[in-house]
Short mmCIF file of C-alpha atoms in Angstrom, two decimals:
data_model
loop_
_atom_site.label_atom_id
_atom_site.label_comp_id
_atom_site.label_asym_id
_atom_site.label_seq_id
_atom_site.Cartn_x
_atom_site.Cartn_y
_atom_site.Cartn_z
CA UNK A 13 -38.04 6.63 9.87
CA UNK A 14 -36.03 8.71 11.91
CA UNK A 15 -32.77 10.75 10.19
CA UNK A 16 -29.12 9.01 10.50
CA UNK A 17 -27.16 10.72 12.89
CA UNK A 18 -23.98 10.81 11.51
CA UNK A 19 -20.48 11.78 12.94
CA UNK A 20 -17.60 12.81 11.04
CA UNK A 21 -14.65 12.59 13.34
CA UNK A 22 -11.49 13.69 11.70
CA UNK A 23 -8.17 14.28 12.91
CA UNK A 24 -6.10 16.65 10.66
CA UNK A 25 -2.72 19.35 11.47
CA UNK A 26 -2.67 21.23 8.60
CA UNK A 27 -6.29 21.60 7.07
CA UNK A 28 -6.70 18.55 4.41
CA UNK A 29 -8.97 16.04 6.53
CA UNK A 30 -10.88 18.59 8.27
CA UNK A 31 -11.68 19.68 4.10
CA UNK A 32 -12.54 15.68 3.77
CA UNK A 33 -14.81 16.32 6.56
CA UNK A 34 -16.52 19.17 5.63
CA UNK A 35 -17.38 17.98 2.24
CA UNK A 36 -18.61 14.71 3.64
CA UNK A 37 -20.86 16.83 5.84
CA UNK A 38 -22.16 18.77 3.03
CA UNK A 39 -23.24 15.68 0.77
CA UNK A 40 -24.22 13.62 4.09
CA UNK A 41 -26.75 16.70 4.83
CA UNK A 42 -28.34 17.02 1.22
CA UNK A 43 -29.03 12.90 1.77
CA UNK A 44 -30.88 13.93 4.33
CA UNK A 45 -28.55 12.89 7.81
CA UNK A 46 -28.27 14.80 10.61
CA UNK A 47 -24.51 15.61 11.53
CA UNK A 48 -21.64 16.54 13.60
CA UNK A 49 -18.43 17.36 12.29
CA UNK A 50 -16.09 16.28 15.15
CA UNK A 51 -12.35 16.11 16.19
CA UNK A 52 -10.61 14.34 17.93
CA UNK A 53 -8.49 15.59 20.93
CA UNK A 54 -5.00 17.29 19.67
CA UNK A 55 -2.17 15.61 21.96
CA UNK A 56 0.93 17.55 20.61
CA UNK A 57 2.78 19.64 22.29
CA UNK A 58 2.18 23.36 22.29
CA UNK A 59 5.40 24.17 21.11
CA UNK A 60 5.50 21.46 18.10
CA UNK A 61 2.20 23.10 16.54
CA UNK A 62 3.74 26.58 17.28
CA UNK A 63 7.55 25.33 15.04
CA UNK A 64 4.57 24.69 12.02
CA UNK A 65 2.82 27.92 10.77
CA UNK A 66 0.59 25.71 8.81
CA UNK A 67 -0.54 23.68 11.73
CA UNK A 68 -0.53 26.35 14.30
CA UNK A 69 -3.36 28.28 11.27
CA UNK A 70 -5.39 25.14 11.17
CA UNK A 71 -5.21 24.68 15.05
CA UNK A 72 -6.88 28.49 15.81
CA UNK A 73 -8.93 28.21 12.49
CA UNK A 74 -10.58 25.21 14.13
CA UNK A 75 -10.75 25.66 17.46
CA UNK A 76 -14.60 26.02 17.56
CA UNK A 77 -14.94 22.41 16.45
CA UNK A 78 -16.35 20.45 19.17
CA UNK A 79 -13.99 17.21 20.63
CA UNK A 80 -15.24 13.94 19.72
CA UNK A 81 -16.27 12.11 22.72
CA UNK A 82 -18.44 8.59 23.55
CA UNK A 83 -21.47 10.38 23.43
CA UNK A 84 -21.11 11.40 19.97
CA UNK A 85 -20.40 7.93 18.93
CA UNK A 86 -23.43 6.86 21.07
CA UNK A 87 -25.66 9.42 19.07
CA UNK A 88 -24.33 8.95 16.14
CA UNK A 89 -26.21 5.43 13.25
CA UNK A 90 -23.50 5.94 11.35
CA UNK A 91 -19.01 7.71 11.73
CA UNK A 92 -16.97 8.32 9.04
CA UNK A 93 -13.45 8.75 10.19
CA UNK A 94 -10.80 10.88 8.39
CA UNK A 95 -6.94 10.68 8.80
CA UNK A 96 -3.35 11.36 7.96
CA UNK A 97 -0.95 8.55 7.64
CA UNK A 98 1.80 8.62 10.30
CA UNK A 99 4.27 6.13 9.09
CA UNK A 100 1.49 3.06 7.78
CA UNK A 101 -0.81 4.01 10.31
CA UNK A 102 -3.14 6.36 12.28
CA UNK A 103 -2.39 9.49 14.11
CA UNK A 104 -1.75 8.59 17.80
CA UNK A 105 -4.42 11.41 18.19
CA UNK A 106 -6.86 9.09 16.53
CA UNK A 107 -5.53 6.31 18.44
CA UNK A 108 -5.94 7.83 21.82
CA UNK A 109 -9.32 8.67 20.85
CA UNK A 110 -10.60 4.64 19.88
CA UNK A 111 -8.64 3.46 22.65
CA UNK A 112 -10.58 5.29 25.22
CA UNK A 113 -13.84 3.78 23.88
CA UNK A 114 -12.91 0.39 25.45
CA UNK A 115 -15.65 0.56 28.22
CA UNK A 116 -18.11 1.83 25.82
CA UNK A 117 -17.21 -1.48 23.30
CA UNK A 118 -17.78 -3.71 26.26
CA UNK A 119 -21.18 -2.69 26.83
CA UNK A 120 -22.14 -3.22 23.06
CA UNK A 121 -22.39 -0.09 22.25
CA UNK A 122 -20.66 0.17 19.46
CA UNK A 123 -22.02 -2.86 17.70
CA UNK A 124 -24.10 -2.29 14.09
CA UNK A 125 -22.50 1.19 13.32
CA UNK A 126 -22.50 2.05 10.15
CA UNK A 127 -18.78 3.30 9.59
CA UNK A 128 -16.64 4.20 6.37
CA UNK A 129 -12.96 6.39 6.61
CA UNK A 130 -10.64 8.41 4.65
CA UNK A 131 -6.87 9.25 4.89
CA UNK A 132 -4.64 11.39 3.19
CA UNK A 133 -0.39 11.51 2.77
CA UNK A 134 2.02 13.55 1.18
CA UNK A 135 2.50 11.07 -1.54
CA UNK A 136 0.54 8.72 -3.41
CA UNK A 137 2.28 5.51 -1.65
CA UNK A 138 2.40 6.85 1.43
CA UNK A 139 0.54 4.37 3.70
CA UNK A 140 -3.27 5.66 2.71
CA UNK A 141 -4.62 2.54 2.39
CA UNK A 142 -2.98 0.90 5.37
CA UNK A 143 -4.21 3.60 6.87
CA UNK A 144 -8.03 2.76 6.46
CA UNK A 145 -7.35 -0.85 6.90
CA UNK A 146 -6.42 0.02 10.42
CA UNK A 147 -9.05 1.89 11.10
CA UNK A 148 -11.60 -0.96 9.74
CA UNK A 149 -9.79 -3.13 12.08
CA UNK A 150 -10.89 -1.41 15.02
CA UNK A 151 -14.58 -1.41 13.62
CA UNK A 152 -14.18 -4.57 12.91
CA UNK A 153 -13.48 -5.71 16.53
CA UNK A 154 -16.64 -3.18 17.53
CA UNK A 155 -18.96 -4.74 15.34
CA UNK A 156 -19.11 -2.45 13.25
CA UNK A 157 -20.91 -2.38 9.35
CA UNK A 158 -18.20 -1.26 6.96
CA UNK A 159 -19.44 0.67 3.97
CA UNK A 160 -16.90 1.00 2.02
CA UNK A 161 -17.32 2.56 -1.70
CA UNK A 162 -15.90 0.31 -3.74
CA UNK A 163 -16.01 0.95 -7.17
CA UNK A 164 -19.73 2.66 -6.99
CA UNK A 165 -19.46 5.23 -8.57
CA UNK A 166 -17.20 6.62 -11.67
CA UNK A 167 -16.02 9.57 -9.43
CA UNK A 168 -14.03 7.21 -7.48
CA UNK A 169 -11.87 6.54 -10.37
CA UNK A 170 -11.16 10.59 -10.40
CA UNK A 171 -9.72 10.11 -6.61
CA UNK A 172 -7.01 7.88 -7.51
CA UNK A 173 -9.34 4.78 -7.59
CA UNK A 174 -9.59 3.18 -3.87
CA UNK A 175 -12.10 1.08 -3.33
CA UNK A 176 -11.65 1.46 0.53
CA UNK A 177 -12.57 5.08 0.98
CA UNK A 178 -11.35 8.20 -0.12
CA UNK A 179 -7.62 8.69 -0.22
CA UNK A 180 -5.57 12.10 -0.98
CA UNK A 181 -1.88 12.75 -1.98
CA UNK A 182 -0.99 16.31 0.04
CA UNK A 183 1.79 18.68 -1.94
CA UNK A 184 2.93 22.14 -1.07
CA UNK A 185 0.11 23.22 -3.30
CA UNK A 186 -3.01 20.85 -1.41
CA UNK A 187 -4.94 17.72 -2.57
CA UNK A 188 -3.50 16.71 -5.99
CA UNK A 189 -6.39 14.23 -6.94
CA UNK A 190 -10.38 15.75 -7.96
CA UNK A 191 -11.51 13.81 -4.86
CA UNK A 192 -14.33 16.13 -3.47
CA UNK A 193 -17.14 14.07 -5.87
CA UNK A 194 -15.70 10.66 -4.46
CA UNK A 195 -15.57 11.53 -0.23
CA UNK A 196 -19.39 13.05 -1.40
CA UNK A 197 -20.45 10.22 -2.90
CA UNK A 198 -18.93 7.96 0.14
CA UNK A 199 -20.70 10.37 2.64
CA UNK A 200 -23.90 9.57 0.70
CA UNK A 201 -23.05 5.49 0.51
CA UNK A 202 -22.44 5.70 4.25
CA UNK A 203 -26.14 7.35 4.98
CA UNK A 204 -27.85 4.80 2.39
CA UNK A 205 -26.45 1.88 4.37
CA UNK A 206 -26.62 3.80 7.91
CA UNK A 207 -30.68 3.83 6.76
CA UNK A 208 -30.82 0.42 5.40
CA UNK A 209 -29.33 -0.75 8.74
CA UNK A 210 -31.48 1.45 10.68
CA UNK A 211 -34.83 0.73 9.15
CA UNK A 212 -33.97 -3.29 10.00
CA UNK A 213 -33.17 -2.75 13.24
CA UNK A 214 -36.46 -0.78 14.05
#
């Protein structure tokens, strides 16, 4: 059988889901996937990033990442989506991105992805999980497989325990849970199911 293509398509200001990404990447290549670390299209103004050293770092640190677009998504067996909670919900930036995929939904093309997602806030109740749910709405509507971890594996537990993907509390001094095990083992659970799903299809 032919490798997953996976894409990892992340939206992240200040650094901590572009580090969600690029762990997922690592663990997604030593299970054998090929992959694209993507992000999505930054729709703040220039002079909001430019008020937030932090942001305005992160924003020239990563500006060789390649844009998600529908050909990624096209490409791609299997996405796993990473995001910051604005208010109980996703980043307009993600948003924008999804929402211009309606003409590629509508021609099926999103149907039997394989597709798990993260989130992060800068407190431990701050929306994380609604976050995901959100997302998994949207895959829901495009037919999408959701591969969620569950309880899988014991480094969940280490994360903060969610059973609906990988979830981070952000402080002034980064991630406060030992979550790089669980979004590696998630990365992993997505390409296992990604091949499952793949070898049935073919």
């Amino acid at each position: 059988m032919t490798k997953v293509n996976l894409a990892i398509v992340y939206y992240s200001s200040t650094g901590t889901n572009y580090q969600l990404a690029k762990w997922a990447e690592e663990a997604a290549k030593e299970a054998g996937a090929e992959v694209k670390v993507l992000k999505v299209e930054e729709l703040a103004p220039a002079a909001a990033i430019e008020s937030n050293p932090a942001w305005k770092k992160h924003v020239d640190e990563t500006q060789n990442v390649a844009v998600a677009t529908a050909n990624d998504i096209e490409w791609a067996d299997a996405i796993i989506f990473s995001a910051p909670t604005r208010f109980g919900n996703i980043p307009s930036q993600m948003k924008q991105f999804l929402d211009t995929l309606g003409g590629f939904w509508a021609q099926g093309k999103t149907a039997n992805k394989v597709v798990s997602a993260m989130a992060s806030a800068g407190n431990a109740h701050g929306g994380q999980e609604q976050t995901i749910h959100t997302i998994y709405t949207s895959m829901m509507h495009w037919g999408a497989i959701i591969a969620a971890p569950g309880y899988t594996d014991q480094s969940i537990y280490a994360a903060g325990g969610n059973p609906y993907g990988t979830t981070v509390t952000v402080t002034d001094q980064g991630i406060v849970e030992d979550a790089e095990a669980a979004v590696k083992h998630q990365a992993k659970r997505t390409v296992q199911v990604a091949e499952w799903v793949k070898a049935g299809l073919q």
